[in-house]
PDB file of C-alpha atoms in Angstrom:
ATOM      1  CA  ILE F   1    -124.121 132.535 141.007  1.00  0.00           C
ATOM      2  CA  ALA F   2    -122.063 135.659 140.525  1.00  0.00           C
ATOM      3  CA  ILE F   3    -122.230 138.024 137.599  1.00  0.00           C
ATOM      4  CA  SER F   4    -119.013 139.851 136.878  1.00  0.00           C
ATOM      5  CA  MET F   5    -119.174 143.296 135.300  1.00  0.00           C
ATOM      6  CA  HIS F   6    -116.349 145.450 134.025  1.00  0.00           C
ATOM      7  CA  THR F   7    -117.282 148.501 136.091  1.00  0.00           C
ATOM      8  CA  GLU F   8    -114.770 150.913 134.544  1.00  0.00           C
ATOM      9  CA  GLY F   9    -115.861 150.033 131.023  1.00  0.00           C
ATOM     10  CA  LEU F  10    -119.496 150.551 132.007  1.00  0.00           C
ATOM     11  CA  HIS F  11    -118.652 153.869 133.707  1.00  0.00           C
ATOM     12  CA  LEU F  12    -119.681 152.490 137.105  1.00  0.00           C
ATOM     13  CA  VAL F  13    -116.898 154.165 139.061  1.00  0.00           C
ATOM     14  CA  TYR F  14    -117.470 157.180 141.277  1.00  0.00           C
ATOM     15  CA  GLU F  15    -115.532 159.550 139.006  1.00  0.00           C
ATOM     16  CA  LYS F  16    -117.846 158.876 136.047  1.00  0.00           C
ATOM     17  CA  TYR F  17    -120.876 159.287 138.293  1.00  0.00           C
ATOM     18  CA  VAL F  18    -119.689 162.725 139.490  1.00  0.00           C
ATOM     19  CA  ARG F  19    -118.767 163.752 135.942  1.00  0.00           C
ATOM     20  CA  CYS F  20    -122.271 162.845 134.776  1.00  0.00           C
ATOM     21  CA  ALA F  21    -123.819 164.938 137.568  1.00  0.00           C
ATOM     22  CA  PHE F  22    -121.573 167.882 136.559  1.00  0.00           C
ATOM     23  CA  LEU F  23    -122.760 167.639 132.949  1.00  0.00           C
ATOM     24  CA  ARG F  24    -126.440 167.323 133.880  1.00  0.00           C
ATOM     25  CA  ALA F  25    -126.126 170.294 136.277  1.00  0.00           C
ATOM     26  CA  GLY F  26    -124.650 172.497 133.549  1.00  0.00           C
ATOM     27  CA  ALA F  27    -121.088 172.661 134.888  1.00  0.00           C
ATOM     28  CA  CYS F  28    -119.772 171.443 131.538  1.00  0.00           C
ATOM     29  CA  ASP F  29    -120.452 172.472 127.980  1.00  0.00           C
ATOM     30  CA  GLU F  30    -121.558 169.263 126.262  1.00  0.00           C
ATOM     31  CA  VAL F  31    -121.017 170.766 122.816  1.00  0.00           C
ATOM     32  CA  GLU F  32    -117.591 172.386 122.974  1.00  0.00           C
ATOM     33  CA  LEU F  33    -114.630 170.090 123.453  1.00  0.00           C
ATOM     34  CA  GLY F  34    -111.175 171.316 124.318  1.00  0.00           C
ATOM     35  CA  GLU F  35    -109.665 173.573 126.933  1.00  0.00           C
ATOM     36  CA  ASN F  36    -112.906 175.293 127.975  1.00  0.00           C
ATOM     37  CA  TYR F  37    -115.097 172.193 127.843  1.00  0.00           C
ATOM     38  CA  CYS F  38    -115.327 171.546 131.580  1.00  0.00           C
ATOM     39  CA  PRO F  39    -112.886 173.339 133.888  1.00  0.00           C
ATOM     40  CA  LEU F  40    -114.508 171.746 136.951  1.00  0.00           C
ATOM     41  CA  GLY F  41    -114.176 168.360 135.231  1.00  0.00           C
ATOM     42  CA  ARG F  42    -110.456 168.987 134.667  1.00  0.00           C
ATOM     43  CA  THR F  43    -110.098 169.662 138.379  1.00  0.00           C
ATOM     44  CA  LEU F  44    -111.989 166.432 139.074  1.00  0.00           C
ATOM     45  CA  THR F  45    -109.571 164.529 136.808  1.00  0.00           C
ATOM     46  CA  GLU F  46    -106.554 165.989 138.615  1.00  0.00           C
ATOM     47  CA  HIS F  47    -108.088 165.128 141.980  1.00  0.00           C
ATOM     48  CA  VAL F  48    -108.919 161.562 140.974  1.00  0.00           C
ATOM     49  CA  ARG F  49    -105.319 161.029 139.884  1.00  0.00           C
ATOM     50  CA  SER F  50    -104.023 162.201 143.267  1.00  0.00           C
ATOM     51  CA  ASN F  51    -103.679 160.022 146.363  1.00  0.00           C
ATOM     52  CA  GLU F  52    -106.518 161.806 148.141  1.00  0.00           C
ATOM     53  CA  GLY F  53    -108.828 161.180 145.181  1.00  0.00           C
ATOM     54  CA  LYS F  54    -108.376 157.389 145.091  1.00  0.00           C
ATOM     55  CA  ALA F  55    -111.867 156.824 146.475  1.00  0.00           C
ATOM     56  CA  LEU F  56    -113.386 158.180 143.249  1.00  0.00           C
ATOM     57  CA  ARG F  57    -111.496 155.614 141.168  1.00  0.00           C
ATOM     58  CA  LYS F  58    -113.250 152.749 142.925  1.00  0.00           C
ATOM     59  CA  ALA F  59    -116.252 150.870 141.604  1.00  0.00           C
ATOM     60  CA  MET F  60    -119.639 151.956 142.841  1.00  0.00           C
ATOM     61  CA  PRO F  61    -121.336 149.373 145.128  1.00  0.00           C
ATOM     62  CA  VAL F  62    -123.391 147.705 142.419  1.00  0.00           C
ATOM     63  CA  GLY F  63    -123.188 144.173 143.793  1.00  0.00           C
ATOM     64  CA  PHE F  64    -126.432 142.321 144.397  1.00  0.00           C
ATOM     65  CA  LEU F  65    -128.496 144.833 142.420  1.00  0.00           C
ATOM     66  CA  SER F  66    -130.536 142.065 140.880  1.00  0.00           C
ATOM     67  CA  GLY F  67    -132.319 141.862 144.229  1.00  0.00           C
ATOM     68  CA  SER F  68    -135.133 143.985 145.591  1.00  0.00           C
ATOM     69  CA  GLN F  69    -135.486 147.726 146.064  1.00  0.00           C
ATOM     70  CA  ASN F  70    -134.406 147.147 149.671  1.00  0.00           C
ATOM     71  CA  TYR F  71    -130.827 147.570 148.503  1.00  0.00           C
ATOM     72  CA  TRP F  72    -131.429 151.231 147.486  1.00  0.00           C
ATOM     73  CA  PRO F  73    -130.888 152.771 150.997  1.00  0.00           C
ATOM     74  CA  TYR F  74    -127.526 151.015 151.322  1.00  0.00           C
ATOM     75  CA  PHE F  75    -126.496 151.991 147.793  1.00  0.00           C
ATOM     76  CA  ALA F  76    -127.537 155.633 148.289  1.00  0.00           C
ATOM     77  CA  LYS F  77    -125.752 155.875 151.649  1.00  0.00           C
ATOM     78  CA  GLU F  78    -122.516 154.395 150.312  1.00  0.00           C
ATOM     79  CA  VAL F  79    -122.512 156.540 147.182  1.00  0.00           C
ATOM     80  CA  GLY F  80    -123.472 159.715 149.039  1.00  0.00           C
ATOM     81  CA  GLY F  81    -120.924 159.185 151.789  1.00  0.00           C
ATOM     82  CA  THR F  82    -118.066 158.682 149.369  1.00  0.00           C
ATOM     83  CA  VAL F  83    -118.998 161.408 146.924  1.00  0.00           C
ATOM     84  CA  GLN F  84    -119.817 164.204 149.381  1.00  0.00           C
ATOM     85  CA  LYS F  85    -116.379 164.066 151.036  1.00  0.00           C
ATOM     86  CA  GLN F  86    -114.599 163.941 147.711  1.00  0.00           C
ATOM     87  CA  LEU F  87    -116.727 166.660 146.132  1.00  0.00           C
ATOM     88  CA  VAL F  88    -115.812 169.059 148.942  1.00  0.00           C
ATOM     89  CA  MET F  89    -112.125 168.458 148.138  1.00  0.00           C
ATOM     90  CA  VAL F  90    -112.671 168.961 144.389  1.00  0.00           C
ATOM     91  CA  LEU F  91    -114.545 172.230 144.948  1.00  0.00           C
ATOM     92  CA  LYS F  92    -111.829 173.523 147.304  1.00  0.00           C
ATOM     93  CA  LYS F  93    -109.194 172.756 144.668  1.00  0.00           C
ATOM     94  CA  ALA F  94    -111.270 174.572 142.049  1.00  0.00           C
ATOM     95  CA  ASP F  95    -111.584 177.584 144.369  1.00  0.00           C
ATOM     96  CA  LYS F  96    -107.799 177.668 144.853  1.00  0.00           C
ATOM     97  CA  LYS F  97    -107.462 177.855 141.056  1.00  0.00           C
ATOM     98  CA  GLY F  98    -109.862 180.800 140.994  1.00  0.00           C
ATOM     99  CA  MET F  99    -112.787 178.757 139.650  1.00  0.00           C
ATOM    100  CA  HIS F 100    -115.535 179.757 142.041  1.00  0.00           C
ATOM    101  CA  GLN F 101    -118.839 177.974 141.469  1.00  0.00           C
ATOM    102  CA  SER F 102    -122.078 179.886 141.777  1.00  0.00           C
ATOM    103  CA  GLU F 103    -124.537 178.938 144.509  1.00  0.00           C
ATOM    104  CA  GLU F 104    -127.022 178.085 141.769  1.00  0.00           C
ATOM    105  CA  LEU F 105    -124.621 175.628 140.114  1.00  0.00           C
ATOM    106  CA  LEU F 106    -123.763 174.017 143.450  1.00  0.00           C
ATOM    107  CA  LYS F 107    -127.472 173.601 144.134  1.00  0.00           C
ATOM    108  CA  ARG F 108    -128.006 171.985 140.711  1.00  0.00           C
ATOM    109  CA  ILE F 109    -125.065 169.616 141.269  1.00  0.00           C
ATOM    110  CA  ASP F 110    -126.518 168.714 144.668  1.00  0.00           C
ATOM    111  CA  GLU F 111    -129.882 168.001 143.015  1.00  0.00           C
ATOM    112  CA  GLU F 112    -128.360 165.924 140.204  1.00  0.00           C
ATOM    113  CA  LEU F 113    -126.243 163.624 142.374  1.00  0.00           C
ATOM    114  CA  PRO F 114    -129.192 161.608 143.776  1.00  0.00           C
ATOM    115  CA  LYS F 115    -130.943 161.621 140.389  1.00  0.00           C
ATOM    116  CA  VAL F 116    -127.887 160.142 138.685  1.00  0.00           C
ATOM    117  CA  ALA F 117    -127.476 157.616 141.517  1.00  0.00           C
ATOM    118  CA  GLY F 118    -131.065 156.517 140.899  1.00  0.00           C
ATOM    119  CA  LEU F 119    -130.387 156.142 137.179  1.00  0.00           C
ATOM    120  CA  VAL F 120    -127.304 154.033 137.896  1.00  0.00           C
ATOM    121  CA  PHE F 121    -129.205 151.913 140.401  1.00  0.00           C
ATOM    122  CA  LYS F 122    -132.106 151.221 138.045  1.00  0.00           C
ATOM    123  CA  GLY F 123    -129.873 150.815 134.993  1.00  0.00           C
ATOM    124  CA  VAL F 124    -127.629 148.225 136.592  1.00  0.00           C
ATOM    125  CA  GLN F 125    -130.640 146.284 137.845  1.00  0.00           C
ATOM    126  CA  ALA F 126    -132.065 146.215 134.313  1.00  0.00           C
ATOM    127  CA  ASP F 127    -128.720 145.171 132.811  1.00  0.00           C
ATOM    128  CA  ILE F 128    -128.338 142.316 135.284  1.00  0.00           C
ATOM    129  CA  LYS F 129    -131.896 141.166 134.584  1.00  0.00           C
ATOM    130  CA  VAL F 130    -131.104 141.020 130.846  1.00  0.00           C
ATOM    131  CA  LEU F 131    -127.967 139.001 131.573  1.00  0.00           C
ATOM    132  CA  GLU F 132    -129.949 136.613 133.736  1.00  0.00           C
ATOM    133  CA  GLU F 133    -132.737 136.154 131.184  1.00  0.00           C
ATOM    134  CA  GLU F 134    -130.967 136.355 127.838  1.00  0.00           C
ATOM    135  CA  GLY F 135    -127.297 135.888 128.556  1.00  0.00           C
ATOM    136  CA  TRP F 136    -125.265 132.724 128.617  1.00  0.00           C
ATOM    137  CA  TYR F 137    -126.369 132.017 132.196  1.00  0.00           C
ATOM    138  CA  GLY F 138    -130.046 132.001 131.245  1.00  0.00           C
ATOM    139  CA  ASN F 139    -129.647 129.911 128.109  1.00  0.00           C
ATOM    140  CA  ASN F 140    -127.832 126.827 129.272  1.00  0.00           C
ATOM    141  CA  GLU F 141    -128.657 123.786 127.208  1.00  0.00           C
ATOM    142  CA  GLU F 142    -128.260 120.159 127.990  1.00  0.00           C
ATOM    143  CA  ILE F 143    -125.097 118.880 126.349  1.00  0.00           C
ATOM    144  CA  SER F 144    -124.844 115.149 125.711  1.00  0.00           C
TER     145      SER F 144
END
């Protein structure tokens, strides 16, 4: 049985994951909206809309997350491999625009990426479990 999820609508694409790590690391001002809200986030948006940023528009590898914790190493490796390469490109683009990130901020972003990946991993597992137990799939009735 397969469970289909609208990954973009649930923010389960790489771009949303990176954006969340930026916010949690303090790269964005969560209060002020507008031009100064998140300059690094604006650079991320531009990158994602370019050909070289296509990888960040893809869905995160959330398939089969209703299984055991044994899937975590695969998930972490896939997410880390994709994001690290793309993040280097985003930061280089920001530098070219004169937006140099402090070592402290880069360290916080680096610390937040695995934390957010863990939240996604656990959150998707919980959502799938709810679908299995309470959703249409789990409540089939005999129809005569």
